[in-house]
Coordinates of C-alpha atoms and ligand atoms in Angstrom, one line a residue:
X137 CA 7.7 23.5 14.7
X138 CA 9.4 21.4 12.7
X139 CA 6.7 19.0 9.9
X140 CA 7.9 16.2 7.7
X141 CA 7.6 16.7 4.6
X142 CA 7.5 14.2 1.8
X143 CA 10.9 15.6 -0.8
X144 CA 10.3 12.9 -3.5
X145 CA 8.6 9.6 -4.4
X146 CA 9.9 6.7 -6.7
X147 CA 8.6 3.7 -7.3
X148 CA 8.3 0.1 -9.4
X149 CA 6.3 -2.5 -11.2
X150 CA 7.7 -5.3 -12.8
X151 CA 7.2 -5.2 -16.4
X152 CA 5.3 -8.9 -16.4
X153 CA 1.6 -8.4 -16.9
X154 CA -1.3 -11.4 -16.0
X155 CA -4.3 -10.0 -17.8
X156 CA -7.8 -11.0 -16.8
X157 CA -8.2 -13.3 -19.7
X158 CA -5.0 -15.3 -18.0
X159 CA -6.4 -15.4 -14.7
X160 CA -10.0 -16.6 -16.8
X161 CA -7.7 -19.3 -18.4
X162 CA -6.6 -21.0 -14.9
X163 CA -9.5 -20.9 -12.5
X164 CA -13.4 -20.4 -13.2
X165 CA -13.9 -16.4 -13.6
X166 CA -14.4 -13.8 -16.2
X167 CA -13.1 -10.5 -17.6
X168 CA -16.8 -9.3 -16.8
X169 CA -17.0 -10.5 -13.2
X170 CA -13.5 -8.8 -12.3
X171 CA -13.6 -5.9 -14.1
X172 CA -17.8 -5.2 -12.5
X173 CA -16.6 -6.7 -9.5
X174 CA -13.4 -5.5 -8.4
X175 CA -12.4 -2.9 -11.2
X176 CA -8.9 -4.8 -12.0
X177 CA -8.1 -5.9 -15.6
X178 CA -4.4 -6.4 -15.2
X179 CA -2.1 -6.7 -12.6
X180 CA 1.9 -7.2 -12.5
X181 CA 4.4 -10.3 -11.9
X182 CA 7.5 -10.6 -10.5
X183 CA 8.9 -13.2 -12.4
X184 CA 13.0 -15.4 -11.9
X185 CA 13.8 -17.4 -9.5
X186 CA 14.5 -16.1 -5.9
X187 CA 13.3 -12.8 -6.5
X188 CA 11.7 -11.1 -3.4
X189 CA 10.4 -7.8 -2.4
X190 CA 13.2 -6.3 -2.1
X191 CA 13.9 -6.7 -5.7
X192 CA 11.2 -4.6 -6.5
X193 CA 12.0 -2.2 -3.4
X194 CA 15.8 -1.5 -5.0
X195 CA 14.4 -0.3 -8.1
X196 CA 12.1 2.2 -6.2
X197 CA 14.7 3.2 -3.8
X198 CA 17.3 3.9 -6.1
X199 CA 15.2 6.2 -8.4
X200 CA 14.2 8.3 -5.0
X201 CA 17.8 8.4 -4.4
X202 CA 18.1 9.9 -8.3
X203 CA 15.0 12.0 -8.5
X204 CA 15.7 13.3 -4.1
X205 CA 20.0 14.5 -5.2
X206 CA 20.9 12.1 -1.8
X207 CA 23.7 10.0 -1.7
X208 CA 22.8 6.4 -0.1
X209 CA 25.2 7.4 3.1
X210 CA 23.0 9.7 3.3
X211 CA 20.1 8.0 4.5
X212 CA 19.6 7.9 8.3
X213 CA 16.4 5.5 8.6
X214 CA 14.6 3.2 6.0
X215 CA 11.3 1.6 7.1
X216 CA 9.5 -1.0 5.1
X217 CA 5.8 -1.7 5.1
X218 CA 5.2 -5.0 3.6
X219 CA 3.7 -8.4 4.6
X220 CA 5.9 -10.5 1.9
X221 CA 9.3 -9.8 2.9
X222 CA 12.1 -11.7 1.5
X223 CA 12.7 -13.9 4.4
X224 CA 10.8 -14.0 7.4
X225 CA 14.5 -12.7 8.7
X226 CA 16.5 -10.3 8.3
X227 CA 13.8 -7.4 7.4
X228 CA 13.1 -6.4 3.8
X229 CA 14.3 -3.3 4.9
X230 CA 17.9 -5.0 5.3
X231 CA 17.9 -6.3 2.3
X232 CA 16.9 -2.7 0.5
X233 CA 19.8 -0.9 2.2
X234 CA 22.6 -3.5 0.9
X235 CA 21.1 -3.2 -2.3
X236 CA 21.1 0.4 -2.4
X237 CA 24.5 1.0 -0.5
X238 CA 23.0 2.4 2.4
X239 CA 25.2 1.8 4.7
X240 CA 24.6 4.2 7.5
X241 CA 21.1 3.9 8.5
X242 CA 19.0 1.8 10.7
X243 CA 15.3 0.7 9.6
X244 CA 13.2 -2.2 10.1
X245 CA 10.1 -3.5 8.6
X246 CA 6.7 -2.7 9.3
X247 CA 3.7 -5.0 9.4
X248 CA 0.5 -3.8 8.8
X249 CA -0.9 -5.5 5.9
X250 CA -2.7 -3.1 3.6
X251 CA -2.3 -0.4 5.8
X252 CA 1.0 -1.0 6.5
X253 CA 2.4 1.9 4.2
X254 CA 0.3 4.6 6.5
X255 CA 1.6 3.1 9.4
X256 CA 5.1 3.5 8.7
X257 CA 4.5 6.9 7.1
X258 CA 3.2 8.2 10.1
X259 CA 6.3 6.1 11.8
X260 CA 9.1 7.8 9.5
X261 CA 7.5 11.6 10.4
X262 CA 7.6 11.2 13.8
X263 CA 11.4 10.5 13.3
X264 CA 11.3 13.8 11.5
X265 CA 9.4 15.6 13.7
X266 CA 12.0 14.5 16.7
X267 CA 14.4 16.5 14.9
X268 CA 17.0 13.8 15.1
X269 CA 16.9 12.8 12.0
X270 CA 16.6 14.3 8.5
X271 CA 16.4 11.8 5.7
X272 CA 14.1 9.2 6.2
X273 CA 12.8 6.4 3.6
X274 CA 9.2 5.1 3.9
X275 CA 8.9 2.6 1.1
X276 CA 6.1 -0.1 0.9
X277 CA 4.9 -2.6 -1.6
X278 CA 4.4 -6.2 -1.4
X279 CA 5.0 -9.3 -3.7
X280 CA 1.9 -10.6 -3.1
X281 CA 1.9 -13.2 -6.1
X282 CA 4.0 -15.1 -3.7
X283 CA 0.8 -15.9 -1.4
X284 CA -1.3 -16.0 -3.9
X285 CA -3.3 -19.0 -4.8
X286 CA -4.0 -19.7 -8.0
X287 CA -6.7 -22.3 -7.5
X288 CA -9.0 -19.9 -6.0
X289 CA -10.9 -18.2 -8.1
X290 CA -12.4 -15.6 -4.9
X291 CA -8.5 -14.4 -4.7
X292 CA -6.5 -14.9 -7.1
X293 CA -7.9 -12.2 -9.4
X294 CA -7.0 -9.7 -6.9
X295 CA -3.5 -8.9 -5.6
X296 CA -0.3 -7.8 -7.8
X297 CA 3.5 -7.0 -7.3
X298 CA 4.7 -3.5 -6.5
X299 CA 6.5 -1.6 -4.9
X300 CA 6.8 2.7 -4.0
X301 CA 8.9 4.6 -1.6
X302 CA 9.0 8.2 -0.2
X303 CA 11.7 10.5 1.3
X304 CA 10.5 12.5 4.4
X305 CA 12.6 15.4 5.3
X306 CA 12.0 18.2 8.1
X307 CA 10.8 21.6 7.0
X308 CA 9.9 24.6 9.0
X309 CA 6.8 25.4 6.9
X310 CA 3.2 24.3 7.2
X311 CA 3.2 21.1 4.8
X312 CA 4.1 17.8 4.9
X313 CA 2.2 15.2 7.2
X314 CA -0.3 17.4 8.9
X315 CA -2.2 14.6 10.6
X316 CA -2.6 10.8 11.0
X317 CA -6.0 8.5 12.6
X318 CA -4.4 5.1 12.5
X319 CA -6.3 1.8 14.1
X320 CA -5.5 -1.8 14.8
X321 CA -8.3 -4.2 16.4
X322 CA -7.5 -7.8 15.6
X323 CA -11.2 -8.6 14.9
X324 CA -10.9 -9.4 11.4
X325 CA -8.1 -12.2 12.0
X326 CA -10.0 -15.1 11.1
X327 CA -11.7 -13.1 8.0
X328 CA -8.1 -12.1 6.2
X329 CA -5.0 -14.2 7.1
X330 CA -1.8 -16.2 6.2
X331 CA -1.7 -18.8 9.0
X332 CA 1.6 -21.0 7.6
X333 CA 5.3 -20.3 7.9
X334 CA 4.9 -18.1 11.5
X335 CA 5.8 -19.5 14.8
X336 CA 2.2 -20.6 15.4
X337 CA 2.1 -22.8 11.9
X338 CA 6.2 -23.3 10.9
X339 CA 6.6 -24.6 7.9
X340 CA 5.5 -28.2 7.7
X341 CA 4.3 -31.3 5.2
X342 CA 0.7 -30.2 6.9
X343 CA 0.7 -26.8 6.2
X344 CA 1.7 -27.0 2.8
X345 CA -1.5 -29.5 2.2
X346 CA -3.8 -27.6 4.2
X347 CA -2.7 -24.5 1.9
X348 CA -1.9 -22.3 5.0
X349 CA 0.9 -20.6 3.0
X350 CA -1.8 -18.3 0.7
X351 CA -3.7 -15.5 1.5
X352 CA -7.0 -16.7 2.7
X353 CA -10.0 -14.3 2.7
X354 CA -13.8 -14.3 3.6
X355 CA -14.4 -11.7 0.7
X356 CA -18.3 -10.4 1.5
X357 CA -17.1 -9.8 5.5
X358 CA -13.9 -7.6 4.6
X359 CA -15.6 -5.9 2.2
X360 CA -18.3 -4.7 4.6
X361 CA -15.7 -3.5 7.2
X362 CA -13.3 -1.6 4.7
X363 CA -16.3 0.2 3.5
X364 CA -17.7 1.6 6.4
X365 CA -14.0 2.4 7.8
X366 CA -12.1 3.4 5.3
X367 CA -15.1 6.0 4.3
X368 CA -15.3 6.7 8.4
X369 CA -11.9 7.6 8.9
X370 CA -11.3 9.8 6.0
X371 CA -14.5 12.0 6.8
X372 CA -13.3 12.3 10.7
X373 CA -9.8 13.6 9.4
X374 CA -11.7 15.8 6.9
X375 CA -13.9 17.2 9.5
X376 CA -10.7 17.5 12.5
X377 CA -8.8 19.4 10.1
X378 CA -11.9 21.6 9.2
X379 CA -11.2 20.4 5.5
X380 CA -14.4 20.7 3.1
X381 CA -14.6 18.9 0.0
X382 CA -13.3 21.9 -2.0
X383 CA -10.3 22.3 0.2
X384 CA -9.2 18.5 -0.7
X385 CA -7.1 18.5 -4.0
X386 CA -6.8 14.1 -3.9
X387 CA -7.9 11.1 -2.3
X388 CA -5.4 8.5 -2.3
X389 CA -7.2 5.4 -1.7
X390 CA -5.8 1.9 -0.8
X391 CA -6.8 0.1 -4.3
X392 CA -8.0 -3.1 -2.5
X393 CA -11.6 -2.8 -5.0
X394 CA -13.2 0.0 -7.0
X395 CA -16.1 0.0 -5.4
X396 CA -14.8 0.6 -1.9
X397 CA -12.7 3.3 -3.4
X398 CA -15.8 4.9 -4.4
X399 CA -18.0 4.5 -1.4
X400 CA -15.1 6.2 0.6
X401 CA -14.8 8.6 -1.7
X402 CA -18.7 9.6 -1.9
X403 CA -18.8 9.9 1.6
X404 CA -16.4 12.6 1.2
X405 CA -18.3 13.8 -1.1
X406 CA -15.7 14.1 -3.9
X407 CA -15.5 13.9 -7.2
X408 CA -14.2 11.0 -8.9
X409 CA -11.4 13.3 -10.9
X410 CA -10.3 13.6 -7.4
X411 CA -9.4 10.6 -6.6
X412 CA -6.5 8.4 -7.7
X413 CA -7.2 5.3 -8.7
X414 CA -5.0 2.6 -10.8
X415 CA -6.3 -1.0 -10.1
X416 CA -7.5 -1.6 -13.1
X417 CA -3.8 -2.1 -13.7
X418 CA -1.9 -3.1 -11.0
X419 CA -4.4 -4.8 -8.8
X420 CA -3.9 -4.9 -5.1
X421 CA 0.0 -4.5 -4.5
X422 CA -1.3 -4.6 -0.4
X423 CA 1.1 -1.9 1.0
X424 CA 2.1 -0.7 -2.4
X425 CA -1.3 0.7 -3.8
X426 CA -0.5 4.2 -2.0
X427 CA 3.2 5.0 -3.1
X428 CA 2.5 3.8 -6.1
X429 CA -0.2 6.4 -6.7
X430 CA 1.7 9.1 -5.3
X431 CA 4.4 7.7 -7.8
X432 CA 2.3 8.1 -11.1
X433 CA 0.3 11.3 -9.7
X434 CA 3.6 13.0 -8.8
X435 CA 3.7 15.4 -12.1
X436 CA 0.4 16.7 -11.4
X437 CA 0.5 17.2 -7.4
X438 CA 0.7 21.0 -6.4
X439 CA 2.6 22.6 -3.5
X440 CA 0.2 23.1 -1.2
X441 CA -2.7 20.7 -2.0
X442 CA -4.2 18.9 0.7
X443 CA -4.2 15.3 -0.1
X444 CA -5.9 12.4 2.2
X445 CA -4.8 9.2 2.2
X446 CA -6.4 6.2 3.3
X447 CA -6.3 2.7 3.3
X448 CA -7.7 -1.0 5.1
X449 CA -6.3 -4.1 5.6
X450 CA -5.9 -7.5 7.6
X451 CA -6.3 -7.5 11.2
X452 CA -8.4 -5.3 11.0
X453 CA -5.8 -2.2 10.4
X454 CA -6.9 0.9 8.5
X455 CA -6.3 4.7 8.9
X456 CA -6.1 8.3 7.5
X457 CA -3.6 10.5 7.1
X458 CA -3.9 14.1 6.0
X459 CA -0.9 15.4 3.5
X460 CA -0.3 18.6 2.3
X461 CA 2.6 18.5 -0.6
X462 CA 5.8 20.1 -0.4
X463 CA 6.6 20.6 -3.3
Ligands
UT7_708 O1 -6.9 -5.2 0.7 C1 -7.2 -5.5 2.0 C2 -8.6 -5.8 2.3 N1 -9.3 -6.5 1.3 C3 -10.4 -5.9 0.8 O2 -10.7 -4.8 1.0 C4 -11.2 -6.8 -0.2 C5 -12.7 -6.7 0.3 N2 -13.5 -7.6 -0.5 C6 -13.8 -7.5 -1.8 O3 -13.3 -6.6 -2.5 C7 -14.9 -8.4 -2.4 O4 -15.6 -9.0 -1.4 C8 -14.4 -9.4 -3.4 C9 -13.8 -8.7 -4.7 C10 -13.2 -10.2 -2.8 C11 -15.5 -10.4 -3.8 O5 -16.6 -9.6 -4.4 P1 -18.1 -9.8 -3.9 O6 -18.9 -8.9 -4.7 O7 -18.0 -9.6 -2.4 O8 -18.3 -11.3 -4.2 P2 -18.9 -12.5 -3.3 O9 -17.8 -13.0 -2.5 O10 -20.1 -12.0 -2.6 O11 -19.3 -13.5 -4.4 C12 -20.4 -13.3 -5.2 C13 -20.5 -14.5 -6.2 C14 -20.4 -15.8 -5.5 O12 -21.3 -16.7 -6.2 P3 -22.8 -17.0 -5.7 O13 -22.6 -17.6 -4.3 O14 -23.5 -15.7 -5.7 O15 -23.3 -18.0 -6.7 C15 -19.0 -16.3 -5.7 O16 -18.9 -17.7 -5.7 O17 -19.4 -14.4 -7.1 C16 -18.7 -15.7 -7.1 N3 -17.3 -15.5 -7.3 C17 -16.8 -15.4 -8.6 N4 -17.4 -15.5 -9.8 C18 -16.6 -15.4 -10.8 C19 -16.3 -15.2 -6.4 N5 -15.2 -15.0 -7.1 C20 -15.5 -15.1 -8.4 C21 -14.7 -15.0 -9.5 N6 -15.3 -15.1 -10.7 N7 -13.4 -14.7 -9.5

C-alpha cells in the first residue's frame, strides 16, 4: 500500500516584529490582557510595497527544495492553503511556482481558513496515495496583516504573517499520513468572516467605509466552538487509531489562542512538553501556524513518532489528522 509521507518541511517569517507594547500604542489593550488572554507577545510583518503571500511562500518553498535535494521541474503538484492570496486571481499557488521555477506542475489554492493547511494536507496525500504522482508540495501560511484592522482592539492583537510548506512523497512503509477527520459546516459564517472584495461585496466606495475588507470576528462565540471541536476531534482520532496518550509523541495545535491549545490538549490528556506551541511569537499566521511548527520542531521529530495535528477555523472548518514521521 502505498502512504504519503511528509520528506521535508521549510518554512518563513518575515524578519519585522509588532510587539505587544506596539499593538498597546495604537488601539486600547495591554501586554497583560494579550499575553493572559491569548498567549501572543509578538507577532511578524510583512512589510514593502506589493508584497503578498506568495512572497513569503518563495522563501519557504525554496528552502524545501534545498533541504528535500528536488529540482523545481521536479515538482508535479503544489497546493496552497491560504485565505490572503496575492490576488483574488491567479492562485497563490501560481504565483509560488513562477517564483520557484516550477514549471511542470499543476496546483491550485485551497480555502479553508485556519484549517485550510489540513485540508490541503490531506488533499496533497491522496495525490500520493493514487500513485500518480510522487512529489507533491503542501504549503500554507497567510498574510493576514493584510485584513487586519488596526482600529480594533478585539483583533488586531491576534493574527501575524507566515508562511510553511511540506513535501509529500510515496513510501511503501507504515508512516506518513496515517489518518485524516476533516469537517466543514458553514454555521459559523456570520461569527468569523471577510465579506468585501468577493462576488457577493466587490470592491466598492461602501465596502471600504463599512470596513468589509478586515477580518471581522465575534471572539467569545468562536472561542466556544474551537474548544469543544478542536479538543473533540483530536480525542476521536486518538481513540480510531487506538492511540493512548503515551503512544502520541506531539500535538500540533492550530495557534489561534493558548488557552484553546490547552483545553485540546488536556482532553488528550497530554502533557504540555508535548505539545508545540509558538504564538507567543508569531501570533495567528491562520493556515501557517501548523507548518510553521513542524518547521521549528523538525530537529527534534523522530522516525516513527505519532504526531496529531489539529486545527479550527472560519466557516466553521476544523479537523485532525494523525501523522507518523518519516524520517
Ligand atoms: O483562528 C481561527 C479561529 N479563531 C479563534 O479560534 C479565536 C477564538 N477566540 C478567542 O481566542 C478569544 O475569544 C479572543 C482572544 C478573541 C478574545 O478573548 P476573550 O477572553 O473571549 O475576550 P472577550 O471577547 O470575552 O472580551 C473580554 C473583555 C471585554 O470587556 P468587557 O465587556 O468584559 O468589559 C472586551 O471588551 O475584554 C475586552 N477586550 C479587550 N481588552 C483589552 C477585548 N479585546 C481586548 C483587548 N485589550 N485587545
Amino acid at each position: 500500500m502505498i502512504q504519503a509521507a511528509i520528506t521535508g518541511v521549510g518554512g518563513y517569517v518575515p524578519e519585522d516584529v509588532i510587539t505587544n507594547e506596539d499593538i498597546a500604542k495604537i488601539v486600547d489593550t495591554s501586554d497583560e490582557w494579550i499575553t493572559s488572554r491569548v498567549g501572543i507577545k509578538e507577532r511578524r510583518v510583512l512589510k514593502g510595497e506589493a508584497k503578498g503571500v506568495s512572497v513569503m511562500a518563495a522563501e519557504a518553498v525554496k528552502q524545501l527544495l534545498q533541504k528535500t535535494n528536488t529540482k523545481p521541474e521536479e515538482v508535479e503538484i503544489l497546493i496552497f492553503a491560504t485565505s490572503t492570496p496575492d490576488f483574488i486571481f491567479p492562485s497563490a499557488a501560481a504565483m509560488t511556482c513562477e517564483a520557484c521555477g516550477i514549471k511542470n506542475a499543476f496546483g491550485f489554492d485551497v480555502q479553508a481558513a485556519c484549517a485550510g493547511f489540513i485540508f490541503a494536507l490531506e488533499t496533497g496525500s491522496n495525490f500520493v496515495r493514487s500513485g500518480k504522482y510522487k512529489k507533491v508540495i503542501v504549503v500554507g501560511g497567510d498574510k493576514m496583516t493584510a485584513i487586519t484592522n488596526y482600529t480594533d482592539r478585539t483583533t488586531c492583537p491576534l493574527f501575524g504573517d507566515g508562511v510553511g510548506a511540506v513535501m509529500l512523497e510515496p513510501t511503501e512503509e507504515n508512516v506518513g499520513v496515517m489518518d485524516s477527520i476533516l469537517h466543514v459546516d458553514g454555521i459559523g459564517i456570520n461569527h468569523l468572516h471577510m465579506r468585501g472584495g468577493g462576488s457577493a461585496h466587490p470592491a466598492s466606495v461602501e465596502t471600504i467605509e463599512k470596513q468589509m475588507h478586515y477580518v471581522y470576528q465575534e471572539g467569545q462565540v468562536v472561542f466556544k466552538h474551537a474548544v469543544s471541536k478542536m479538543a473533540d476531534v483530536s480525542a476521536e482520532i486518538m481513540e480510531r487509531n487506538h492511540l493512548s496518550k503515551d503512544d502520541v509523541a506531539w500535538f500540533v495545535p492550530h495557534q489561534a489562542n493558548l488557552r484553546i491549545i490547552d483545553a485540546a490538549a488536556n482532553r488528550m490528556g497530554l502533557s504540555s512538553d508535548k505539545v508545540m506551541v509558538n504564538i507567543h511569537k508569531y501570533g495567528n499566521t491562520s493556515a501557517g501556524t501548523i507548518p510553521l511548527c513542524l518547521w521549528e520542531w523538525e530537529d527534534k521529530l523522530k522516525k516513527g513518532d505519532n504526531i496529531i495535528l489539529a486545527a479550527f477555523g472560519a466557516g466553521f472548518t476544523w479537523g485532525s489528522i494523525y501523522l507518523k514521521w518519516a524520517y
